[in-house]
Amino acid sequence: MDNPEQRIKIAVQKSGRLTDHSLDMLARCGLKFTQSKDQLFCYGENMPIDLLLVRDDDIPGLVSEDVCDLGIVGRNIVEEKRLALLAAGKEASFDRVFELDFGHCRLAIAAPEETAYAGPASLQGARIATSYVAIVSDYLARHSIDAEIVYFSGAVEIAPKLGKAEFICDLVSTGSTLAANHLREVDTVLESEAIIIQTRAPLGSAKQGLVDRILQRLDGVLQVRESKYIMLHAPRAALEEIARLLPGSESPTVIPLEGKGDKVAVHAVCRETVFWETLENLKAAGASSLLVLPVEKMLA
Ligand code: ATP
Ligand code: ZN
């Protein structure tokens, strides 16, 4: 039995927009879990890494208070917690580690379609309905605007209709909710996506080693998504042009081809999407026998 002190705990959203992606990324890192009966806890079967399934709003606090070592949550929630603590004269005890490239959205200011807007100055003296009190307060302070913030815990978009506010500030991804409520997006306060945060509490070398391993695997998962392995044959004289055409690759491997004189095989990992146009351009530059393979795992 492992010493529970030596196990890593990761806070993940229990049920919502981030859940499937978060669990999928951890599975791609090779982690396997069994879920407890109460479904709040997932025990790591093959590594000493467990999950705590919670509301996304609780994740920054759990990591800041060192209940969890890592957390996967939207930057919007992380920033709200950081600024709310700051406003209370406290400092959040977590660090942002890196972006995870899912859960993209923005915290935007919107108003009824007929409302005129000419920059943040138009918010002067207005009422703004939002669930993001700390972020909006910080935004107003940075623009030296005096406005009233009206707190809504949800359904912020109905505030103008209820006569509670002239503007709202809420999360938007496609804008369809705004359109359905006859609201127009007028400004962006924060660009958001899922990020991973780590507690600032010192972890000890064994735990920190485990955290570093899982972060390196997550980074590998992000890197392979667009990556492809390209193989082709080419005349040696065309190598310079071909290397230039290979999208986002480091120096390719060049292998002589037995009995083919001046012809070589070129192998390269491309870290950007490989389009049909790229293959056609490579062919035009002299390449033949082109093969593009997906990359499953990568460790820098
Ligand atoms: P919980 O029950 O965990 O509190 P929630 O209802 O607050 O869930 P979700 O709606 O599941 O949260 O959204 C979780 C996160 O997904 C948001 O905080 C945000 O980072 C991200 N997100 C991406 N697109 C959108 C969107 N269109 N609307 C709201 N959130 C979005
Ligand atoms: Zn929430």
XYZ file of N, CA, C and O in Angstrom, residues 106-112 115-124 126-130 132 135-137 139-140 142-143 145 147 156 160 166-172 178 183-190:
200
model
N -14.494 33.309 -23.958
C -14.032 34.634 -23.513
C -15.055 35.235 -22.576
O -16.255 34.964 -22.683
N -14.553 36.030 -21.651
C -15.427 36.770 -20.760
C -15.664 38.103 -21.461
O -14.722 38.879 -21.663
N -16.917 38.306 -21.884
C -17.184 39.456 -22.744
C -18.247 40.367 -22.146
O -19.115 39.922 -21.392
N -18.170 41.638 -22.504
C -19.212 42.590 -22.132
C -20.218 42.623 -23.273
O -19.838 42.643 -24.451
N -21.500 42.566 -22.912
C -22.547 42.602 -23.933
C -23.659 43.530 -23.464
O -23.776 43.826 -22.270
N -24.433 43.993 -24.435
C -25.521 44.928 -24.113
C -26.651 44.703 -25.098
O -26.442 44.108 -26.164
N -27.884 45.164 -24.766
C -28.979 45.066 -25.744
C -28.538 45.665 -27.077
O -27.761 46.622 -27.106
N -27.973 49.388 -27.710
C -27.098 50.187 -26.835
C -25.837 50.627 -27.576
O -25.158 49.808 -28.195
N -25.522 51.925 -27.503
C -24.297 52.423 -28.139
C -23.100 52.062 -27.266
O -23.205 52.046 -26.039
N -21.975 51.751 -27.903
C -20.759 51.423 -27.137
C -19.549 51.953 -27.878
O -19.346 51.671 -29.056
N -18.736 52.756 -27.170
C -17.534 53.324 -27.801
C -16.350 53.117 -26.860
O -15.642 54.045 -26.514
N -16.170 51.888 -26.406
C -15.051 51.594 -25.505
C -15.483 51.636 -24.052
O -16.630 52.003 -23.737
N -14.558 51.248 -23.131
C -14.896 51.123 -21.705
C -15.521 52.387 -21.108
O -16.316 52.293 -20.161
N -15.237 53.570 -21.658
C -15.807 54.820 -21.124
C -17.334 54.780 -21.163
O -18.004 55.429 -20.344
N -17.892 53.999 -22.102
C -19.355 53.892 -22.201
C -19.966 53.181 -20.994
O -21.184 53.170 -20.826
N -19.122 52.534 -20.168
C -19.629 51.821 -18.992
C -19.765 52.755 -17.780
O -20.336 52.373 -16.757
N -19.248 53.979 -17.903
C -19.268 54.934 -16.787
C -20.698 55.126 -16.258
O -21.618 55.415 -17.026
N -22.835 53.010 -15.384
C -23.818 51.979 -15.742
C -23.851 50.872 -14.694
O -23.000 50.808 -13.808
N -24.854 49.983 -14.802
C -24.901 48.771 -13.971
C -24.511 47.590 -14.859
O -25.012 47.453 -15.977
N -23.597 46.763 -14.342
C -23.114 45.605 -15.107
C -23.431 44.343 -14.313
O -22.961 44.186 -13.184
N -24.218 43.445 -14.909
C -24.547 42.188 -14.232
C -23.497 41.138 -14.570
O -23.109 40.997 -15.738
N -23.008 40.408 -13.580
C -21.983 39.394 -13.821
C -21.866 38.424 -12.654
O -22.291 38.730 -11.538
N -18.720 37.352 -12.320
C -17.268 37.563 -12.173
C -16.968 38.929 -11.569
O -16.429 39.816 -12.227
N -13.080 39.998 -11.376
C -12.473 40.299 -12.685
C -13.035 41.606 -13.242
O -12.295 42.450 -13.750
N -14.354 41.795 -13.116
C -14.964 43.016 -13.660
C -14.511 44.243 -12.850
O -14.192 45.289 -13.426
N -14.428 44.104 -11.525
C -13.937 45.230 -10.704
C -12.535 45.626 -11.126
O -12.222 46.814 -11.264
N -11.120 45.102 -14.029
C -11.189 45.678 -15.374
C -11.604 47.154 -15.302
O -10.998 48.023 -15.943
N -12.639 47.417 -14.482
C -13.119 48.806 -14.351
C -12.048 49.690 -13.722
O -11.794 50.807 -14.181
N -8.807 49.268 -13.824
C -7.710 49.491 -14.781
C -8.077 50.554 -15.802
O -7.219 51.232 -16.347
N -9.386 50.697 -16.107
C -9.804 51.715 -17.084
C -10.336 52.970 -16.402
O -10.898 53.835 -17.080
N -12.910 53.473 -14.523
C -14.351 53.634 -14.745
C -15.081 53.377 -13.431
O -14.767 52.434 -12.711
N -18.488 52.183 -12.136
C -19.751 51.548 -12.538
C -20.207 50.642 -11.408
O -19.414 50.265 -10.553
N -27.148 35.280 -16.314
C -26.771 36.701 -16.346
C -27.432 37.422 -17.521
O -27.782 38.599 -17.431
N -30.593 42.475 -18.322
C -31.111 43.695 -18.958
C -32.639 43.675 -19.110
O -33.307 44.675 -18.864
N -27.654 47.580 -17.360
C -27.582 48.039 -18.756
C -26.643 47.143 -19.571
O -26.783 47.003 -20.782
N -25.645 46.582 -18.864
C -24.650 45.718 -19.525
C -24.549 44.407 -18.754
O -24.916 44.341 -17.574
N -24.026 43.381 -19.430
C -23.671 42.158 -18.710
C -22.213 41.825 -19.026
O -21.650 42.322 -20.013
N -21.586 41.013 -18.170
C -20.256 40.486 -18.492
C -20.322 38.993 -18.204
O -20.534 38.583 -17.063
N -20.207 38.187 -19.272
C -20.395 36.741 -19.099
C -19.537 35.975 -20.099
O -18.981 36.561 -21.034
N -19.457 34.648 -19.897
C -18.678 33.801 -20.801
C -19.408 33.622 -22.119
O -20.621 33.408 -22.137
N -18.658 33.696 -23.191
C -19.208 33.533 -24.527
C -18.285 32.592 -25.286
O -17.063 32.716 -25.176
N -26.179 34.900 -26.455
C -26.350 36.364 -26.528
C -27.381 36.706 -27.594
O -28.325 37.467 -27.346
N -28.781 40.333 -27.380
C -27.642 41.066 -26.818
C -26.516 41.061 -27.845
O -26.371 40.133 -28.639
N -25.698 42.110 -27.773
C -24.591 42.260 -28.714
C -23.303 42.311 -27.906
O -23.214 43.032 -26.907
N -22.313 41.522 -28.341
C -21.024 41.517 -27.650
C -20.275 42.793 -28.031
O -20.165 43.115 -29.212
N -19.786 43.559 -27.027
C -19.142 44.839 -27.363
C -17.671 44.902 -26.951
O -16.919 45.722 -27.472
N -17.225 44.056 -26.028
C -15.822 44.130 -25.612
C -15.403 42.816 -24.970
O -16.257 42.070 -24.490
N -14.096 42.534 -24.981
C -13.586 41.324 -24.339
C -12.802 41.712 -23.089
O -11.935 42.577 -23.141
N -13.116 41.063 -21.984
C -12.425 41.346 -20.728
C -11.305 40.334 -20.492
O -10.240 40.668 -19.983
N -11.542 39.077 -20.886
C -10.534 38.020 -20.649
C -10.718 36.893 -21.669
O -11.826 36.433 -21.897
